[in-house]
Amino acid sequence: MHYKEKPIFPKNFLWGASSAAWQVEGAVNEDGRAVSKIDLNSQTKKPFADNSVASDHYHHYKEDVALMKEAGFTSYRFSIAWPRIFPDKSGIPNQKGINFYNNLINELVNNGIEPIVTLYHYDLPVWVDEEYDGWYGRGIIDAFEQYARTCFKEFGDRVKYWLSINEQNMQIVYGHWLGTCKYPETWFEDQWKVNHIMNLCHAKAVIACHEMVENGKIGPVPGMVPIYSNTGNPMDQIARLNAEEFTEKIWNDFYAHRKYSNFIKNYWKEHGINPDIHDGDQEIFNQARIDYFGINCYRSNTAAEAKLDEQPQAYELNKYGIKGQLKFPVVPGEYKLVYNDYVEYTDWDWEIDPVAMRYVLRDMWNLYQLPMIITENGYGAHEDVDENGEVNDAYRINFLRDQIYQVGLTIQDGVEVLGYNPWSFTDLLSTGNGMAKRYGLVFINRTDDDLRDLARIKKASYYWYSNLIKSNGQNWGN
Ligand code: BG6
């Protein structure tokens, strides 16, 4: 629909930005934090980058919150590091870890910034991995519940918006890349057992939040990539639906309806897969009613038919930010992804597509009728300060302006969107590309190899975003 008036954002709209502990905090060996699996990945596997210091938010959190306040933030989405709260299997929480998050949360709340907190954003403690075989063993369910309950008990008086697990769908679909997969040769079947265990962890956290946090709200954070059909060919439309199911809808249907869909049950049957569902699991799911969805959305994809006799191709991510390196997957008989002539691409071959934001919000609303908070959206780029010590990221301003405008249109469409928290506030380590792929509104003066002085430098996008949010989405700039 076309509207004569510019979008109006609701009063109390949550304007902020987003981060994750392992990508921003650093201080990996400080104050009793244990080692997490993602530390090992990031410190040893190229092109991941060493996360020991990251953006050093652990030591700069006051300065960072002051910059948020100055920008006019009303929210900040971040994650708690499980290995800071429970560094070992003793079941005794680490007080120094709790203190850090108490300090951060107090700093936010005292500055009028609503904390939106993710329980799990990829930092699995090594002791959990060793004790329970990572996400493969059901022992992790109690450990995760204990961790979640501890967070609700310690922080639930001030944190009302909770998120359970970040991008569970991506952790399954890209299990090799994100470290969820431990045994590649059996992942085809194992992924559904692992996914079921993650579902139980999510459900236990949802139930505990409602039990323990007064007025607490909790939801999952799917990684959303809306999928278009390549042509009007009916088989491309089915491919689009298949791609959507296998990358996101299976998860979203489960969260919203609290049971597995016929689609996935038939797929398991067809492939002889047993996801190891125990008696009593469904009763747990039945109680886990979510309040909202966190939405991570950066891009769109386009699907076409993949005939049964086509050569399979695994998804190959663009690792170094040189255009044209990404290889889209081909899954014979299901779908393949293809380049889209109607959109531009970033250096990492991610589609630059603001309309995808409206599409995904409308679609999710039509399907589930649940409010949404945008928990990630952003533009990854190679960047450094110029000769004047500034970062003129005009491309990011254009990206954010177009994306936020589409959020506004979606609100005009009648969709309940509670907030916008792009990735990321400061530069932080990209999952695969460290500081080589920057997303921040605030530059962190370091590179992957040189820690420089870790100074915080406001980018042009910081000033632009600040003007927009201080006017509650009215001042779009030039
Ligand atoms: C999201 C993740 O999928 O995408 C973040 O939740 C991640 O952790 C972000 O950093 C951007 O991806 P990348 O690979 O460019 O860092």
PDB file of C-alpha atoms and ligand atoms in Angstrom, residues 20 22-23 77 121-122 166-167 170 177 296 298 350 376 423 428-433 437 439, ligand 1:
ATOM      1  CA  ALA A  20      26.813  -9.957  21.497  1.00  0.00           C
ATOM      2  CA  TRP A  22      31.826 -12.733  22.635  1.00  0.00           C
ATOM      3  CA  GLN A  23      32.022 -10.227  19.792  1.00  0.00           C
ATOM      4  CA  ARG A  77      20.314  -5.264  22.986  1.00  0.00           C
ATOM      5  CA  HIS A 121      24.614 -15.898  21.532  1.00  0.00           C
ATOM      6  CA  TYR A 122      27.068 -18.661  20.554  1.00  0.00           C
ATOM      7  CA  ASN A 166      20.168 -16.186  18.999  1.00  0.00           C
ATOM      8  CA  GLU A 167      19.533 -17.551  15.505  1.00  0.00           C
ATOM      9  CA  MET A 170      21.380 -20.446  11.572  1.00  0.00           C
ATOM     10  CA  TRP A 177      30.471 -22.693  10.478  1.00  0.00           C
ATOM     11  CA  ASN A 296      17.528 -10.327  12.798  1.00  0.00           C
ATOM     12  CA  TYR A 298      20.109  -8.036   6.928  1.00  0.00           C
ATOM     13  CA  TRP A 350      24.897  -9.763   0.871  1.00  0.00           C
ATOM     14  CA  GLU A 376      19.775  -6.935  14.158  1.00  0.00           C
ATOM     15  CA  TRP A 423      23.900  -4.275  14.394  1.00  0.00           C
ATOM     16  CA  LEU A 428      32.829  -5.474  17.006  1.00  0.00           C
ATOM     17  CA  LEU A 429      34.104  -8.760  15.662  1.00  0.00           C
ATOM     18  CA  SER A 430      32.103 -10.057  12.762  1.00  0.00           C
ATOM     19  CA  THR A 431      31.347 -13.775  13.222  1.00  0.00           C
ATOM     20  CA  GLY A 432      33.722 -14.750  10.460  1.00  0.00           C
ATOM     21  CA  ASN A 433      35.705 -11.666   9.576  1.00  0.00           C
ATOM     22  CA  LYS A 437      33.966  -6.387   8.426  1.00  0.00           C
ATOM     23  CA  TYR A 439      29.080  -2.695  11.324  1.00  0.00           C
TER      24      TYR A 439
HETATM   25  C1  BG6 B   1      23.960 -12.389  12.905  1.00  0.00           C
HETATM   26  C2  BG6 B   1      24.594 -12.786  14.204  1.00  0.00           C
HETATM   27  O1  BG6 B   1      23.645 -13.524  12.213  1.00  0.00           O
HETATM   28  O2  BG6 B   1      24.727 -11.705  11.973  1.00  0.00           O
HETATM   29  C3  BG6 B   1      25.739 -11.882  14.633  1.00  0.00           C
HETATM   30  O3  BG6 B   1      23.626 -12.841  15.218  1.00  0.00           O
HETATM   31  C4  BG6 B   1      26.604 -11.558  13.436  1.00  0.00           C
HETATM   32  O4  BG6 B   1      26.444 -12.527  15.664  1.00  0.00           O
HETATM   33  C5  BG6 B   1      25.753 -10.834  12.409  1.00  0.00           C
HETATM   34  O5  BG6 B   1      27.754 -10.836  13.745  1.00  0.00           O
HETATM   35  C6  BG6 B   1      26.497 -10.381  11.170  1.00  0.00           C
HETATM   36  O6  BG6 B   1      27.159 -11.465  10.559  1.00  0.00           O
HETATM   37  P1  BG6 B   1      28.692 -11.401  10.262  1.00  0.00           P
HETATM   38  O7  BG6 B   1      29.086 -12.766   9.849  1.00  0.00           O
HETATM   39  O8  BG6 B   1      28.846 -10.417   9.164  1.00  0.00           O
HETATM   40  O9  BG6 B   1      29.352 -10.985  11.521  1.00  0.00           O
END
